[in-house]
mmCIF file with all atom_site columns, C-alpha atoms in Angstrom:
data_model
loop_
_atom_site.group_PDB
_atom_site.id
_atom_site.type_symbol
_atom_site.label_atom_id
_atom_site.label_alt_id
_atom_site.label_comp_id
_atom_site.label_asym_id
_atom_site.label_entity_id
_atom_site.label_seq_id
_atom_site.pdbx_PDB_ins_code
_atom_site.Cartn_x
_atom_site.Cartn_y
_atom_site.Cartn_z
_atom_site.occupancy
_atom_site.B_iso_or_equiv
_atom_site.pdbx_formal_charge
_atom_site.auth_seq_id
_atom_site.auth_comp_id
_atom_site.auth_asym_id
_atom_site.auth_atom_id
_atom_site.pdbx_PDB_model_num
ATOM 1   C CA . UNK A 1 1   ? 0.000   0.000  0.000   1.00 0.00 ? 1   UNK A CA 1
ATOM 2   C CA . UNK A 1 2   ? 0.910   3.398  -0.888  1.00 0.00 ? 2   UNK A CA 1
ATOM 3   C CA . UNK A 1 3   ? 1.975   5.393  2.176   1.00 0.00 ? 3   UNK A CA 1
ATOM 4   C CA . UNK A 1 4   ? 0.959   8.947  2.983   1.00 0.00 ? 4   UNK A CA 1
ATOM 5   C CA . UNK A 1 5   ? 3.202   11.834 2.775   1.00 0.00 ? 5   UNK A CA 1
ATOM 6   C CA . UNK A 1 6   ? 3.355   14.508 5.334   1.00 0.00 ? 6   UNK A CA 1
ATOM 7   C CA . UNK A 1 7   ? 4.041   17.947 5.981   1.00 0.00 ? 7   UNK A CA 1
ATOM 8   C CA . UNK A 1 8   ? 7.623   18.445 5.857   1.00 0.00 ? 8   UNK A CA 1
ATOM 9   C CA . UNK A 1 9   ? 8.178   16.302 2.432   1.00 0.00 ? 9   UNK A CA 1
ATOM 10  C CA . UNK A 1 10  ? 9.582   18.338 -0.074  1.00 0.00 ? 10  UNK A CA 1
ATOM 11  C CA . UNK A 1 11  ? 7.016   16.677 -2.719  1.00 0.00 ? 11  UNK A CA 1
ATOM 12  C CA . UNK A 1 12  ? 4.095   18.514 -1.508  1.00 0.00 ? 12  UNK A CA 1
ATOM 13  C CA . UNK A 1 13  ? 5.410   21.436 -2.025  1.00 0.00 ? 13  UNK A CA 1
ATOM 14  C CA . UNK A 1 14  ? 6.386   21.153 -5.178  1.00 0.00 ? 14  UNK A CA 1
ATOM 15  C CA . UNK A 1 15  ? 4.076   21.398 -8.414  1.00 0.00 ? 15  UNK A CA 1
ATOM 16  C CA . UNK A 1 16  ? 3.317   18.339 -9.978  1.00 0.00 ? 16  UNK A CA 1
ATOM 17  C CA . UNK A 1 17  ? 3.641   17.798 -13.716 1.00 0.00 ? 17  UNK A CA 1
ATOM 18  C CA . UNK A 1 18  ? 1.232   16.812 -15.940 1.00 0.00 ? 18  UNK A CA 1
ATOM 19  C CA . UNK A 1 19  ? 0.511   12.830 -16.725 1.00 0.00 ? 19  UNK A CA 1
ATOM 20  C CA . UNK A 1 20  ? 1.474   11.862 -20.463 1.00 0.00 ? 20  UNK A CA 1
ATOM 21  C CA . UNK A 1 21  ? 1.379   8.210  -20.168 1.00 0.00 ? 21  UNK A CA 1
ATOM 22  C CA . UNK A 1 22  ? -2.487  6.893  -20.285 1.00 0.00 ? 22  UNK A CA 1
ATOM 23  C CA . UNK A 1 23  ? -1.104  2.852  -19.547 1.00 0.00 ? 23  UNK A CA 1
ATOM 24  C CA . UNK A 1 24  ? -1.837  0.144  -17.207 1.00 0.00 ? 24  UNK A CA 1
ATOM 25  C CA . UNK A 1 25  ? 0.775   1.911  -14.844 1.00 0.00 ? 25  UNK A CA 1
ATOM 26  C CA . UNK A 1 26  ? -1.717  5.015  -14.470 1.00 0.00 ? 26  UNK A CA 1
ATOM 27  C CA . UNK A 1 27  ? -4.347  2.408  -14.010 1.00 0.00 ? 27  UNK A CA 1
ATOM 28  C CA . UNK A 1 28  ? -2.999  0.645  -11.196 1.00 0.00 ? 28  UNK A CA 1
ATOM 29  C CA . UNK A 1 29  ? -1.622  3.937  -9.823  1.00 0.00 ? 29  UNK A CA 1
ATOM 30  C CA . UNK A 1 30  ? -4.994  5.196  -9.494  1.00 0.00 ? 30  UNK A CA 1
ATOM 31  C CA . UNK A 1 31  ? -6.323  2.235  -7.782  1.00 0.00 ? 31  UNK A CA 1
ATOM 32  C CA . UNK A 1 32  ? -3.563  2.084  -5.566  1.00 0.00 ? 32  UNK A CA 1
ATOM 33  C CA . UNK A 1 33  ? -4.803  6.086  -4.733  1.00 0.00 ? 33  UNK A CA 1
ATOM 34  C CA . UNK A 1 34  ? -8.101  5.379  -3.976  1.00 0.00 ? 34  UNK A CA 1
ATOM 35  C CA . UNK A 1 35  ? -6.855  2.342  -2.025  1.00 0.00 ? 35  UNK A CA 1
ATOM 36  C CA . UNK A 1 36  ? -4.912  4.385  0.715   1.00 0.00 ? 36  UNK A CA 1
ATOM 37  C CA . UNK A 1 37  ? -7.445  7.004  0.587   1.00 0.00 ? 37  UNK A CA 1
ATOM 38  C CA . UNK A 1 38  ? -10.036 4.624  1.807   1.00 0.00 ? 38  UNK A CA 1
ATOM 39  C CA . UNK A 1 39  ? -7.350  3.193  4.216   1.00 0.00 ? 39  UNK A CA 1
ATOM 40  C CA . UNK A 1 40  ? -6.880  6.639  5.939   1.00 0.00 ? 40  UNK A CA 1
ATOM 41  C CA . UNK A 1 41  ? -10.588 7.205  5.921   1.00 0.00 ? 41  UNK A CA 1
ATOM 42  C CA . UNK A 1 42  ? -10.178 10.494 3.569   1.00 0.00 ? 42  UNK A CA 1
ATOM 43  C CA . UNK A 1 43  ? -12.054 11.494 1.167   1.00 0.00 ? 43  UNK A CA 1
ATOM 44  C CA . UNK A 1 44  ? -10.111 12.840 -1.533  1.00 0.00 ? 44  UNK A CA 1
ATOM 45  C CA . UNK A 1 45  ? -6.007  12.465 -2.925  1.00 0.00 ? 45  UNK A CA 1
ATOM 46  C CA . UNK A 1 46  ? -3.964  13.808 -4.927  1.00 0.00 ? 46  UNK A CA 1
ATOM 47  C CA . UNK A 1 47  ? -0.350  12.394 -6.784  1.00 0.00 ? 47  UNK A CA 1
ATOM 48  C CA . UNK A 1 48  ? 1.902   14.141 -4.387  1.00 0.00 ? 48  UNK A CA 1
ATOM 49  C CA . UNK A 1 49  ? 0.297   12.774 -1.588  1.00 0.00 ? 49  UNK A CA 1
ATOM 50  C CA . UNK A 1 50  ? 1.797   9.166  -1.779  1.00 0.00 ? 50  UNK A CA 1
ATOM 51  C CA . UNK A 1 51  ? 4.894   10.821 -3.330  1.00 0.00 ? 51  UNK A CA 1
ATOM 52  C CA . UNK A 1 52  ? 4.143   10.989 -7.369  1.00 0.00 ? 52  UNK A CA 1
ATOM 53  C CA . UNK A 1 53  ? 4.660   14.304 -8.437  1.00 0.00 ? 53  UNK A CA 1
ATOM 54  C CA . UNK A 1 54  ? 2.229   13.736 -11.383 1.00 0.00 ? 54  UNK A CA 1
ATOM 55  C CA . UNK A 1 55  ? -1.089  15.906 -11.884 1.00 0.00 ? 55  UNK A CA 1
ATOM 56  C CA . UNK A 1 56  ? -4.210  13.350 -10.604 1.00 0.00 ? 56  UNK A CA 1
ATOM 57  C CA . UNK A 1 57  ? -6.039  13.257 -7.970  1.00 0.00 ? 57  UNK A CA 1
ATOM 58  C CA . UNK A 1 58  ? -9.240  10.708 -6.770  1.00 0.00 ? 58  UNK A CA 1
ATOM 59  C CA . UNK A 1 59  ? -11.778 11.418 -4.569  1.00 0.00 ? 59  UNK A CA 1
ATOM 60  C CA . UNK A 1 60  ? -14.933 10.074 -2.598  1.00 0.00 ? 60  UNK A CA 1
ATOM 61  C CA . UNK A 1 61  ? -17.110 13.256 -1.640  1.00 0.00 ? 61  UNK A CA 1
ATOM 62  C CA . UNK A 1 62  ? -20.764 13.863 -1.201  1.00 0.00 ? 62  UNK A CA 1
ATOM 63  C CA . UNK A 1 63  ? -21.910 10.506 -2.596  1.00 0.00 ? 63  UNK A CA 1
ATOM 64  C CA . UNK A 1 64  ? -19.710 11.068 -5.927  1.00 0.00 ? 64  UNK A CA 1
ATOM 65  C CA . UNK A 1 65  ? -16.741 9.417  -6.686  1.00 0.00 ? 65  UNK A CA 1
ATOM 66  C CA . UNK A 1 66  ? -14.123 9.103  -9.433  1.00 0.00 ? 66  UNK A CA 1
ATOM 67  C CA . UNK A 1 67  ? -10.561 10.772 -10.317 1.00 0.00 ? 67  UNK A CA 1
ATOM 68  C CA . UNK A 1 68  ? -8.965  13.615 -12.560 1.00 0.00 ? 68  UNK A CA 1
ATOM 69  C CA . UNK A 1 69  ? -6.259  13.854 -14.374 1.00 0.00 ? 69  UNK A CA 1
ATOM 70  C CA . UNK A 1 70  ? -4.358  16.912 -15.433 1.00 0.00 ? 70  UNK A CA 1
ATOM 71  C CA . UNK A 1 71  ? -7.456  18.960 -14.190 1.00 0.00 ? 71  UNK A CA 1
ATOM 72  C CA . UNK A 1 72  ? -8.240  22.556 -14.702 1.00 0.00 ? 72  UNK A CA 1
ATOM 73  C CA . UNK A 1 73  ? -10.116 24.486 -11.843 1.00 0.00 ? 73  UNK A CA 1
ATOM 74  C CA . UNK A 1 74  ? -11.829 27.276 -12.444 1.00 0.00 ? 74  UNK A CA 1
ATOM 75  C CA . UNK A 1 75  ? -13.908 29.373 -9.572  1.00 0.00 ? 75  UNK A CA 1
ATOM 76  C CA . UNK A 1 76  ? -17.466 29.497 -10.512 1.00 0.00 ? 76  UNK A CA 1
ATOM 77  C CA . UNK A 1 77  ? -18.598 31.098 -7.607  1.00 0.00 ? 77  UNK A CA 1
ATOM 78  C CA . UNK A 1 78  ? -16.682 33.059 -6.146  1.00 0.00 ? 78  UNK A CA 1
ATOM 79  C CA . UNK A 1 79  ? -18.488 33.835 -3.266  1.00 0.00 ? 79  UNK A CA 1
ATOM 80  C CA . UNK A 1 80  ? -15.895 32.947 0.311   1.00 0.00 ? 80  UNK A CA 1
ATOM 81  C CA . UNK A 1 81  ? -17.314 30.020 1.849   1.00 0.00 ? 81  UNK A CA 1
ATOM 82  C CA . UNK A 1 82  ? -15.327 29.325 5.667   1.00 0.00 ? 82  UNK A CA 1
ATOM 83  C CA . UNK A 1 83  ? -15.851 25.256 6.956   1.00 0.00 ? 83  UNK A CA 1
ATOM 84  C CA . UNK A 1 84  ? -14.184 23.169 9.099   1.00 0.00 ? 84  UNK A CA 1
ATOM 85  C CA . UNK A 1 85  ? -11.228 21.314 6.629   1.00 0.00 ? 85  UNK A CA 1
ATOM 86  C CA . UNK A 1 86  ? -8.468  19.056 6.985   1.00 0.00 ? 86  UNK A CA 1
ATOM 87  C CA . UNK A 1 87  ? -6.002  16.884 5.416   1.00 0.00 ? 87  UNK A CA 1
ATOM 88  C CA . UNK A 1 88  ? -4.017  14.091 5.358   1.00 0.00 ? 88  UNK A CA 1
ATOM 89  C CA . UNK A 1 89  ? -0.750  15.127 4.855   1.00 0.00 ? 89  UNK A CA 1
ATOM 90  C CA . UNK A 1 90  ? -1.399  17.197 8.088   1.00 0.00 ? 90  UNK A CA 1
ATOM 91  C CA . UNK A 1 91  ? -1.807  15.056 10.925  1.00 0.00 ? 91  UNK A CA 1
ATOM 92  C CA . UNK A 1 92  ? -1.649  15.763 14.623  1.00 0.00 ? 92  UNK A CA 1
ATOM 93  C CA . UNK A 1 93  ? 1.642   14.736 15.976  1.00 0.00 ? 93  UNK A CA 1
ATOM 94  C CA . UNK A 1 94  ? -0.678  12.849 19.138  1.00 0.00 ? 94  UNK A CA 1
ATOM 95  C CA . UNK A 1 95  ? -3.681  11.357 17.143  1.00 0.00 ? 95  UNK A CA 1
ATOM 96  C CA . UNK A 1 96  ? -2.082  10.869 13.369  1.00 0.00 ? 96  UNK A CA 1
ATOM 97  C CA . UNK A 1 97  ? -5.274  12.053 11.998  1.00 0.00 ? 97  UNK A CA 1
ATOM 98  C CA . UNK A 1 98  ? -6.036  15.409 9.868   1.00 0.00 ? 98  UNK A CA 1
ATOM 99  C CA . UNK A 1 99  ? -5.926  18.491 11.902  1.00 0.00 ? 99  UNK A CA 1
ATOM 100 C CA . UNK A 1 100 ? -8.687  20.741 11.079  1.00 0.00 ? 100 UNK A CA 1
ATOM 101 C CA . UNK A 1 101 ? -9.377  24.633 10.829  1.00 0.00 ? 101 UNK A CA 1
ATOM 102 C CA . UNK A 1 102 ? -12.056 26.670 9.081   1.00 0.00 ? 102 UNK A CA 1
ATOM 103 C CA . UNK A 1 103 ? -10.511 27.202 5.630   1.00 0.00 ? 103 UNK A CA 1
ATOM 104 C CA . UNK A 1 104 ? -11.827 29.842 2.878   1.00 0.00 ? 104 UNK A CA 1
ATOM 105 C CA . UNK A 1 105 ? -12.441 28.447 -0.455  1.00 0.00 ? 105 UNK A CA 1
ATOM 106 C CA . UNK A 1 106 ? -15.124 29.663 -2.962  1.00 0.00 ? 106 UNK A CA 1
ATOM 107 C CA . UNK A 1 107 ? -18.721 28.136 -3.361  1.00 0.00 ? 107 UNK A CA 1
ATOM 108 C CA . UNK A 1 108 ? -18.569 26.689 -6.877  1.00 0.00 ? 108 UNK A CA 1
ATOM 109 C CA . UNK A 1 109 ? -16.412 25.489 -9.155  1.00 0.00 ? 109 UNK A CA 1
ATOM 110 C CA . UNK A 1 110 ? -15.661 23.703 -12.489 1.00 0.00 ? 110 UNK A CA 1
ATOM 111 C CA . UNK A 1 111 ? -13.456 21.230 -12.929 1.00 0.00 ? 111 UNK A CA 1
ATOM 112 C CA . UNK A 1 112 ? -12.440 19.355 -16.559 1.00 0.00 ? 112 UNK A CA 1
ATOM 113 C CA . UNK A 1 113 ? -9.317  16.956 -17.222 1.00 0.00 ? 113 UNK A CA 1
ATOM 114 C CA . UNK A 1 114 ? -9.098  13.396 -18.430 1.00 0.00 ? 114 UNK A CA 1
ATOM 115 C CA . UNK A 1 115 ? -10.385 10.027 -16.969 1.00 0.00 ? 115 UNK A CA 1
ATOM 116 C CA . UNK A 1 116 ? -7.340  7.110  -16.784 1.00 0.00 ? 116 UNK A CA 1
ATOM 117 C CA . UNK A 1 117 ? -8.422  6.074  -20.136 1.00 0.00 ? 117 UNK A CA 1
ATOM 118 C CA . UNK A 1 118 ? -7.968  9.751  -21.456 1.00 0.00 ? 118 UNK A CA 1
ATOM 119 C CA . UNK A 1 119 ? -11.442 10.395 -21.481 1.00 0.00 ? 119 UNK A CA 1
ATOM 120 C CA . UNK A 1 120 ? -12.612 14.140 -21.094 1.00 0.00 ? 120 UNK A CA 1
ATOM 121 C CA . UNK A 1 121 ? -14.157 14.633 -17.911 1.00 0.00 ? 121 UNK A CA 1
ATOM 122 C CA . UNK A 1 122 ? -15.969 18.064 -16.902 1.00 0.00 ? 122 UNK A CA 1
ATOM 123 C CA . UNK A 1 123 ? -18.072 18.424 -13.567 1.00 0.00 ? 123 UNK A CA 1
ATOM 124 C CA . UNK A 1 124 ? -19.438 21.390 -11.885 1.00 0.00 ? 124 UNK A CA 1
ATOM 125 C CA . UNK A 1 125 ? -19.603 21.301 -8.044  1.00 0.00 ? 125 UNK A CA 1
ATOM 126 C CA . UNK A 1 126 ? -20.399 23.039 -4.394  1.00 0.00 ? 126 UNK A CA 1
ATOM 127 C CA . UNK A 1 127 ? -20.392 22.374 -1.210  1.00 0.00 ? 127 UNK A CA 1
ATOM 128 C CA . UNK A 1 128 ? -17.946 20.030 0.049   1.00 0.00 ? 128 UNK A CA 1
ATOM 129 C CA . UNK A 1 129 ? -16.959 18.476 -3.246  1.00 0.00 ? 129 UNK A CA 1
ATOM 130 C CA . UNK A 1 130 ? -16.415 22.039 -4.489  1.00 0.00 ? 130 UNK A CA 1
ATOM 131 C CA . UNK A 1 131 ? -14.548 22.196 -1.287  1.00 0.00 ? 131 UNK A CA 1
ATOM 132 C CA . UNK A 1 132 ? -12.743 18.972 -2.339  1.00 0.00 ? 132 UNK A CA 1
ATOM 133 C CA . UNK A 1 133 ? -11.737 19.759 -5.806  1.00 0.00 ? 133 UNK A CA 1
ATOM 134 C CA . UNK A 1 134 ? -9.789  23.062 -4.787  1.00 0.00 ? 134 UNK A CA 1
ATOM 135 C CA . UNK A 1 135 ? -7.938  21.166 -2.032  1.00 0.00 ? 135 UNK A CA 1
ATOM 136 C CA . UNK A 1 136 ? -6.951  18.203 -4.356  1.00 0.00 ? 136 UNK A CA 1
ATOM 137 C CA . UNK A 1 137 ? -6.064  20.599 -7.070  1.00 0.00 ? 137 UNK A CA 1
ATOM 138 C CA . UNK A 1 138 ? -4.170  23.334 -4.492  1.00 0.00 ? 138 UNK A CA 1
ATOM 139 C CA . UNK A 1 139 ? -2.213  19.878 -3.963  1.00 0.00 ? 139 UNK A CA 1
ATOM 140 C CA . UNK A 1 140 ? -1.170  19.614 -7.272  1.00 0.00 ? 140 UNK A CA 1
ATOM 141 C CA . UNK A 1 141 ? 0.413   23.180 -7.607  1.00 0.00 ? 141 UNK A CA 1
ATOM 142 C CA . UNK A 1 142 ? 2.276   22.737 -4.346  1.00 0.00 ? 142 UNK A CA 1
ATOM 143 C CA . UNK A 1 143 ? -0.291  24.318 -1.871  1.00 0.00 ? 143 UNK A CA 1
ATOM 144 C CA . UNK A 1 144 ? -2.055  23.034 1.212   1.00 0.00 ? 144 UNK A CA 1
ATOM 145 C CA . UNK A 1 145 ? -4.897  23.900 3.564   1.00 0.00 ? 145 UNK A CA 1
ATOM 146 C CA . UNK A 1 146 ? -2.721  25.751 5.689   1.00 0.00 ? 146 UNK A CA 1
ATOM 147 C CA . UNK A 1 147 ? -1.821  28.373 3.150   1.00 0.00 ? 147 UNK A CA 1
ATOM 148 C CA . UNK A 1 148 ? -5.067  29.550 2.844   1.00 0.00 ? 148 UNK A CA 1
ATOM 149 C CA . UNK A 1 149 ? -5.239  30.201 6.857   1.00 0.00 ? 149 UNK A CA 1
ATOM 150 C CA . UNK A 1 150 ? -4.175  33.100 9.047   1.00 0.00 ? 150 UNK A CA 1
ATOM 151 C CA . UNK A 1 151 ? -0.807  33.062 9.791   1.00 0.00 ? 151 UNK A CA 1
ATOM 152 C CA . UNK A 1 152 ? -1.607  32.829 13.653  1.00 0.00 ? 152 UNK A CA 1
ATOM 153 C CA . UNK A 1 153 ? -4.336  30.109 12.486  1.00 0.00 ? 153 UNK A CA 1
ATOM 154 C CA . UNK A 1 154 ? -1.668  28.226 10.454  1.00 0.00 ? 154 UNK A CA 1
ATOM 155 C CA . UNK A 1 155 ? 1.195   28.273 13.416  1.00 0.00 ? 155 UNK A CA 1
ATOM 156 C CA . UNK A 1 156 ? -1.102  26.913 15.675  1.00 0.00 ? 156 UNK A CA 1
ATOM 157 C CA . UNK A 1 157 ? -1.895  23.739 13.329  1.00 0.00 ? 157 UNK A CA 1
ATOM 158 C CA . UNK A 1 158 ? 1.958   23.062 12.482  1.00 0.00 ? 158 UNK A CA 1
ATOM 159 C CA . UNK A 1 159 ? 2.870   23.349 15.946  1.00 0.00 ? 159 UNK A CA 1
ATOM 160 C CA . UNK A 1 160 ? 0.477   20.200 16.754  1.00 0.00 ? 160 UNK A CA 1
ATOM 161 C CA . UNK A 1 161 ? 1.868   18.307 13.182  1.00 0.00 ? 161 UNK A CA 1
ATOM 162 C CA . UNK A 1 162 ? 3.373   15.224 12.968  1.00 0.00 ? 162 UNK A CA 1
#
């Protein structure tokens, strides 16, 4: 099983690049993703994640599931929605699991990029799977959840990191 990485690993903070191989590599890779997902009861992850700096992400979110690859986000709604989020590359030094803080992101959003066949794949979302797309994409370009926080908000989450 692929293993988590956390905060800390170079890898998520660099910006993945793009999948060009559409093979039986990708295939398994993206069964492997949803795999230790579902193993560290989250709900969406991206590449750089388990350590593959490559642009794809899977997710299981508000009773829809499936994966993207080499998406494009684009803000729909741009209206600031704050909720409770977490993430697994972020967990509590005492528990292991996600440390959370109420995180800005907007409402709605788009989201196209290609299936592991090479499909086109466009969706329109809000709520938490909006919520979910922009975190699993901000992964992809290097970001996390804490980067969108207060600076006094964000110190107080590393402090309790792994």
């Amino acid at each position: 099983m692929r293993e988590i990485r956390y905060i800390g690993d170079p890898v998520l903070r660099t910006p993945a690049e793009p999948v060009v191989d559409f093979d039986k590599e990708l295939r398994k890779l993206v069964d492997e993703m949803f795999e230790a997902m579902y193993a560290a009861d989250g709900v969406g992850l991206a590449g750089p994640q388990i350590g593959v700096s490559r642009r794809l992400f899977v997710y299981d979110c508000s009773g829809r599931k499936g994966h993207l690859i080499n998406p494009t986000l684009t803000i729909d709604d741009a209206e600031e929605v704050l909720d409770e989020e977490g993430c697994l590359s972020v967990p509590g030094r005492d528990t292991g699991k996600p440390l959370y803080a109420a995180t800005p992101r907007a409402a709605g959003v788009s989201i196209e990029g290609l299936d592991r066949l090479g499909r086109k794949v466009k969706l329109r979302a809000r709520g938490l799977l909006a919520r979910c797309f922009q975190h699993e994409n901000d992964h992809l370009e290097g970001t996390l959840y804490v980067d969108r926080l207060p600076k006094s908000e964000a110190r107080k989450i590393l402090q309790r990191t792994h």
